[in-house]
Amino acid sequence: MLRTLLARLAPLALAMACAHCGGGDGAGTSDQTGDVAAAPPGSPVPIPPLGDTPLDGGDAGALEPHDAATPSYDASSWMGALPDSDSLTALTIPGTHESCARHEPVPGTAQCQTLSLAEQLAAGVRYFDVRCRHFNDTFQIHHGPIFQQMTFDEVLAATGAFMKAHPTETILMSVKEEYTASGNTRTFEQTFDAYVKKAPSSWSLGTAVPALSDARGKIVLVRRFAATGPKGIDATKWADKATFTVDGPPRLRVQDEYEVSDNAAKWTAITALFGEALRGDAATLYLDYTSGYAPLLLGVPSIGDVSNSINPKLQAYFSDPAHGKGRYGVLAMDFVDATRAGLVLKKNF
């Protein structure tokens, strides 16, 4: 029985390990030297209605008390309490890795979130990592070979509804091609452009990191796919399993050491980038992927082995008064909840 199970898991493990969390063309400046069919698990999960009600998991959505030094804000509209002149590079932004990955055929191998996009937005998340399979001239949301029971139209419907209700906010959205393309008559970029044409005013496609005044009510593209010309913040020189720099412009500093054999080393990499963000150049965008997986037998990934160690550390770190207001960068987290997102965004105030 065990031998049969391992034999069935091996191809899936290989595909998930190859396309799991990061993955790029290796062109960034690093600080470190198949095709698997999978039936969509389960039925589509409906997007719940949007609202300003705090979510389970703490009081992160509650209105913060107002005083002369701290503006009032809540998790669903916290960017509205910040000055228009603030650049997105100056902020501490809660985000999610594999933001739509809520389905998996084998526990621990593909799911990275429990909250829907609507719930993440209401909790204060403003960075989304969206992985799109190019299929029949449309985008289906995947994590590696695993279809996530969601389309890019549904992603844009959720974000669009939220932005309409909360026009002071902005979303940083990383868009990356995932898994095997099939049945297409045009390029990935052309299909992306077709989505943009449905609501062009909803997008910020400039190559610089904008100030809030230019980004409110818009999706700021962090582009991880090839393009024929300037389009969004260029993150195509994404190194694999590394902490690295994309010189740009704009300059990106990224920690995405997603294959984790030692949780203590991963935590050191995460906090090292916090330190860089607090002290670093004001024009640099810091992207800190707190996510990862532990490779088990036959390379089967275990996401929980990492998140169960790292997430409590994040909770303690941002609860500690010693880590006060400041720029810690963008945190792309697995299994975000309202409490942790609220602790992160509070560092802007």
mmCIF file of C-alpha atoms in Angstrom, residues 145-346:
data_model
loop_
_atom_site.group_PDB
_atom_site.id
_atom_site.type_symbol
_atom_site.label_atom_id
_atom_site.label_comp_id
_atom_site.label_asym_id
_atom_site.label_seq_id
_atom_site.Cartn_x
_atom_site.Cartn_y
_atom_site.Cartn_z
ATOM 1 C CA PRO A 145 -0.311 21.376 -11.961
ATOM 2 C CA ILE A 146 -3.221 21.867 -9.543
ATOM 3 C CA PHE A 147 -6.195 23.857 -10.840
ATOM 4 C CA GLN A 148 -7.456 26.092 -8.034
ATOM 5 C CA GLN A 149 -11.123 26.134 -9.069
ATOM 6 C CA MET A 150 -10.840 29.791 -10.051
ATOM 7 C CA THR A 151 -10.346 31.914 -13.149
ATOM 8 C CA PHE A 152 -8.592 35.250 -13.588
ATOM 9 C CA ASP A 153 -12.002 36.796 -14.274
ATOM 10 C CA GLU A 154 -13.023 35.761 -10.752
ATOM 11 C CA VAL A 155 -9.812 37.222 -9.322
ATOM 12 C CA LEU A 156 -10.550 40.550 -11.016
ATOM 13 C CA ALA A 157 -14.196 40.439 -9.950
ATOM 14 C CA ALA A 158 -13.178 40.064 -6.291
ATOM 15 C CA THR A 159 -10.519 42.770 -6.409
ATOM 16 C CA GLY A 160 -12.709 45.081 -8.490
ATOM 17 C CA ALA A 161 -15.658 44.841 -6.113
ATOM 18 C CA PHE A 162 -13.392 45.585 -3.168
ATOM 19 C CA MET A 163 -11.749 48.581 -4.839
ATOM 20 C CA LYS A 164 -15.111 50.030 -5.817
ATOM 21 C CA ALA A 165 -16.172 49.883 -2.178
ATOM 22 C CA HIS A 166 -12.769 51.086 -0.897
ATOM 23 C CA PRO A 167 -11.355 53.573 -3.440
ATOM 24 C CA THR A 168 -8.569 54.726 -1.104
ATOM 25 C CA GLU A 169 -6.835 51.333 -1.379
ATOM 26 C CA THR A 170 -4.446 49.894 -3.926
ATOM 27 C CA ILE A 171 -3.349 46.356 -4.744
ATOM 28 C CA LEU A 172 0.077 45.160 -5.803
ATOM 29 C CA MET A 173 -0.522 42.097 -7.977
ATOM 30 C CA SER A 174 2.239 39.786 -9.108
ATOM 31 C CA VAL A 175 1.123 37.914 -12.247
ATOM 32 C CA LYS A 176 3.135 34.872 -13.325
ATOM 33 C CA GLU A 177 2.549 32.170 -15.931
ATOM 34 C CA GLU A 178 2.097 28.758 -14.339
ATOM 35 C CA TYR A 179 2.020 25.165 -15.583
ATOM 36 C CA THR A 180 1.630 24.055 -19.209
ATOM 37 C CA ALA A 181 -0.037 26.326 -21.765
ATOM 38 C CA SER A 182 -2.666 24.648 -23.931
ATOM 39 C CA GLY A 183 -5.100 25.497 -26.744
ATOM 40 C CA ASN A 184 -4.012 29.102 -27.266
ATOM 41 C CA THR A 185 -4.005 31.252 -30.397
ATOM 42 C CA ARG A 186 -2.083 34.158 -28.855
ATOM 43 C CA THR A 187 0.688 34.889 -26.378
ATOM 44 C CA PHE A 188 0.314 35.070 -22.610
ATOM 45 C CA GLU A 189 0.908 38.828 -22.833
ATOM 46 C CA GLN A 190 -1.843 39.260 -25.425
ATOM 47 C CA THR A 191 -4.323 37.406 -23.231
ATOM 48 C CA PHE A 192 -3.305 39.549 -20.259
ATOM 49 C CA ASP A 193 -3.850 42.658 -22.387
ATOM 50 C CA ALA A 194 -7.331 41.417 -23.259
ATOM 51 C CA TYR A 195 -8.169 41.279 -19.542
ATOM 52 C CA VAL A 196 -6.824 44.796 -19.023
ATOM 53 C CA LYS A 197 -8.965 46.132 -21.891
ATOM 54 C CA LYS A 198 -12.105 45.095 -19.997
ATOM 55 C CA ALA A 199 -11.353 47.723 -17.322
ATOM 56 C CA PRO A 200 -8.237 49.722 -18.240
ATOM 57 C CA SER A 201 -8.803 52.378 -15.579
ATOM 58 C CA SER A 202 -8.460 49.666 -12.913
ATOM 59 C CA TRP A 203 -4.797 49.082 -13.707
ATOM 60 C CA SER A 204 -1.546 50.935 -13.047
ATOM 61 C CA LEU A 205 0.898 49.674 -15.670
ATOM 62 C CA GLY A 206 3.697 52.178 -15.251
ATOM 63 C CA THR A 207 7.215 50.855 -14.848
ATOM 64 C CA ALA A 208 7.935 52.866 -11.683
ATOM 65 C CA VAL A 209 6.601 52.119 -8.228
ATOM 66 C CA PRO A 210 3.856 54.732 -7.808
ATOM 67 C CA ALA A 211 2.885 56.962 -4.928
ATOM 68 C CA LEU A 212 -0.472 56.333 -3.305
ATOM 69 C CA SER A 213 -1.896 59.403 -5.064
ATOM 70 C CA ASP A 214 -1.417 57.646 -8.409
ATOM 71 C CA ALA A 215 -2.303 54.150 -7.245
ATOM 72 C CA ARG A 216 -5.495 54.486 -5.230
ATOM 73 C CA GLY A 217 -8.307 52.433 -6.691
ATOM 74 C CA LYS A 218 -5.937 50.583 -9.021
ATOM 75 C CA ILE A 219 -4.081 47.294 -9.382
ATOM 76 C CA VAL A 220 -0.345 47.898 -9.678
ATOM 77 C CA LEU A 221 1.145 45.182 -11.878
ATOM 78 C CA VAL A 222 4.275 43.351 -10.738
ATOM 79 C CA ARG A 223 5.046 41.535 -13.979
ATOM 80 C CA ARG A 224 6.615 38.087 -13.912
ATOM 81 C CA PHE A 225 5.885 37.243 -17.557
ATOM 82 C CA ALA A 226 7.600 38.266 -20.781
ATOM 83 C CA ALA A 227 6.380 41.405 -22.527
ATOM 84 C CA THR A 228 7.181 43.059 -25.826
ATOM 85 C CA GLY A 229 7.605 46.466 -24.203
ATOM 86 C CA PRO A 230 7.445 48.291 -20.865
ATOM 87 C CA LYS A 231 4.508 47.075 -18.829
ATOM 88 C CA GLY A 232 4.225 47.293 -15.069
ATOM 89 C CA ILE A 233 7.003 46.753 -12.548
ATOM 90 C CA ASP A 234 9.408 44.365 -14.265
ATOM 91 C CA ALA A 235 10.121 41.369 -12.027
ATOM 92 C CA THR A 236 11.015 38.916 -14.776
ATOM 93 C CA LYS A 237 14.618 38.569 -13.587
ATOM 94 C CA TRP A 238 13.443 36.501 -10.637
ATOM 95 C CA ALA A 239 16.135 34.236 -9.248
ATOM 96 C CA ASP A 240 15.266 30.748 -7.997
ATOM 97 C CA LYS A 241 15.381 29.745 -4.302
ATOM 98 C CA ALA A 242 17.385 32.830 -3.358
ATOM 99 C CA THR A 243 17.671 36.265 -1.855
ATOM 100 C CA PHE A 244 18.486 38.516 -4.775
ATOM 101 C CA THR A 245 18.406 41.965 -6.339
ATOM 102 C CA VAL A 246 16.738 43.098 -9.551
ATOM 103 C CA ASP A 247 18.549 46.308 -10.426
ATOM 104 C CA GLY A 248 15.675 47.700 -12.487
ATOM 105 C CA PRO A 249 14.648 50.433 -12.439
ATOM 106 C CA PRO A 250 12.820 50.083 -10.205
ATOM 107 C CA ARG A 251 15.190 48.269 -7.892
ATOM 108 C CA LEU A 252 13.707 45.170 -6.259
ATOM 109 C CA ARG A 253 15.169 43.307 -3.325
ATOM 110 C CA VAL A 254 13.582 39.872 -2.919
ATOM 111 C CA GLN A 255 13.829 37.020 -0.440
ATOM 112 C CA ASP A 256 12.236 33.875 -1.918
ATOM 113 C CA GLU A 257 14.212 30.993 -0.412
ATOM 114 C CA TYR A 258 11.256 28.675 -0.768
ATOM 115 C CA GLU A 259 12.897 25.237 -0.527
ATOM 116 C CA VAL A 260 13.413 25.013 3.212
ATOM 117 C CA SER A 261 15.503 22.319 4.823
ATOM 118 C CA ASP A 262 16.100 24.392 7.962
ATOM 119 C CA ASN A 263 13.339 26.614 9.362
ATOM 120 C CA ALA A 264 15.849 28.552 11.461
ATOM 121 C CA ALA A 265 17.802 29.480 8.330
ATOM 122 C CA LYS A 266 14.590 30.542 6.594
ATOM 123 C CA TRP A 267 13.679 32.752 9.552
ATOM 124 C CA THR A 268 17.138 34.327 9.432
ATOM 125 C CA ALA A 269 16.651 35.118 5.736
ATOM 126 C CA ILE A 270 13.234 36.679 6.442
ATOM 127 C CA THR A 271 14.432 38.892 9.274
ATOM 128 C CA ALA A 272 17.594 39.869 7.401
ATOM 129 C CA LEU A 273 15.396 41.428 4.713
ATOM 130 C CA PHE A 274 13.330 43.179 7.403
ATOM 131 C CA GLY A 275 16.573 44.778 8.539
ATOM 132 C CA GLU A 276 17.500 45.799 5.014
ATOM 133 C CA ALA A 277 14.069 47.323 4.453
ATOM 134 C CA LEU A 278 14.251 49.336 7.674
ATOM 135 C CA ARG A 279 17.644 50.783 6.777
ATOM 136 C CA GLY A 280 17.662 50.623 2.991
ATOM 137 C CA ASP A 281 17.205 52.895 0.033
ATOM 138 C CA ALA A 282 13.787 54.579 -0.007
ATOM 139 C CA ALA A 283 13.221 53.819 -3.696
ATOM 140 C CA THR A 284 13.761 50.052 -3.403
ATOM 141 C CA LEU A 285 10.762 47.723 -3.260
ATOM 142 C CA TYR A 286 11.409 44.947 -0.727
ATOM 143 C CA LEU A 287 9.515 41.682 -1.294
ATOM 144 C CA ASP A 288 9.895 39.176 1.537
ATOM 145 C CA TYR A 289 8.408 35.732 0.860
ATOM 146 C CA THR A 290 7.903 34.185 4.294
ATOM 147 C CA SER A 291 6.504 31.091 2.538
ATOM 148 C CA GLY A 292 8.199 27.839 1.650
ATOM 149 C CA TYR A 293 8.034 24.065 1.742
ATOM 150 C CA ALA A 294 10.092 21.285 3.261
ATOM 151 C CA PRO A 295 11.098 18.544 0.789
ATOM 152 C CA LEU A 296 10.134 15.161 2.225
ATOM 153 C CA LEU A 297 10.559 11.601 0.898
ATOM 154 C CA LEU A 298 10.774 11.520 -2.929
ATOM 155 C CA GLY A 299 10.683 15.320 -2.900
ATOM 156 C CA VAL A 300 7.046 15.477 -1.779
ATOM 157 C CA PRO A 301 6.582 19.068 -0.557
ATOM 158 C CA SER A 302 5.238 19.830 2.890
ATOM 159 C CA ILE A 303 4.061 23.429 3.122
ATOM 160 C CA GLY A 304 2.802 23.014 6.669
ATOM 161 C CA ASP A 305 6.230 22.028 7.985
ATOM 162 C CA VAL A 306 7.376 25.557 7.157
ATOM 163 C CA SER A 307 4.274 27.655 7.816
ATOM 164 C CA ASN A 308 3.652 26.012 11.192
ATOM 165 C CA SER A 309 7.115 27.167 12.250
ATOM 166 C CA ILE A 310 7.344 30.565 10.553
ATOM 167 C CA ASN A 311 3.858 31.991 11.150
ATOM 168 C CA PRO A 312 4.055 31.935 14.976
ATOM 169 C CA LYS A 313 7.441 33.638 14.714
ATOM 170 C CA LEU A 314 5.914 36.370 12.528
ATOM 171 C CA GLN A 315 3.100 36.789 15.030
ATOM 172 C CA ALA A 316 5.555 37.184 17.906
ATOM 173 C CA TYR A 317 7.881 39.463 15.940
ATOM 174 C CA PHE A 318 5.199 41.975 14.968
ATOM 175 C CA SER A 319 3.599 41.823 18.416
ATOM 176 C CA ASP A 320 6.894 42.778 20.057
ATOM 177 C CA PRO A 321 7.000 46.504 20.964
ATOM 178 C CA ALA A 322 10.721 46.437 20.193
ATOM 179 C CA HIS A 323 9.780 46.189 16.508
ATOM 180 C CA GLY A 324 8.045 49.499 16.134
ATOM 181 C CA LYS A 325 6.745 51.637 13.302
ATOM 182 C CA GLY A 326 8.802 51.399 10.131
ATOM 183 C CA ARG A 327 9.131 50.011 6.637
ATOM 184 C CA TYR A 328 9.462 46.225 6.726
ATOM 185 C CA GLY A 329 8.553 45.824 3.040
ATOM 186 C CA VAL A 330 5.982 43.535 1.456
ATOM 187 C CA LEU A 331 5.401 40.237 3.279
ATOM 188 C CA ALA A 332 4.098 37.397 1.083
ATOM 189 C CA MET A 333 2.754 34.936 3.652
ATOM 190 C CA ASP A 334 1.244 31.478 3.585
ATOM 191 C CA PHE A 335 -1.999 30.915 5.517
ATOM 192 C CA VAL A 336 -2.512 34.568 6.375
ATOM 193 C CA ASP A 337 -5.108 35.447 8.986
ATOM 194 C CA ALA A 338 -6.669 38.732 10.066
ATOM 195 C CA THR A 339 -4.614 39.009 13.250
ATOM 196 C CA ARG A 340 -1.234 38.593 11.572
ATOM 197 C CA ALA A 341 -2.159 40.874 8.657
ATOM 198 C CA GLY A 342 -3.336 43.486 11.163
ATOM 199 C CA LEU A 343 -0.095 43.332 13.130
ATOM 200 C CA VAL A 344 1.903 43.822 9.912
ATOM 201 C CA LEU A 345 -0.075 46.768 8.529
ATOM 202 C CA LYS A 346 -0.021 48.470 11.951
#
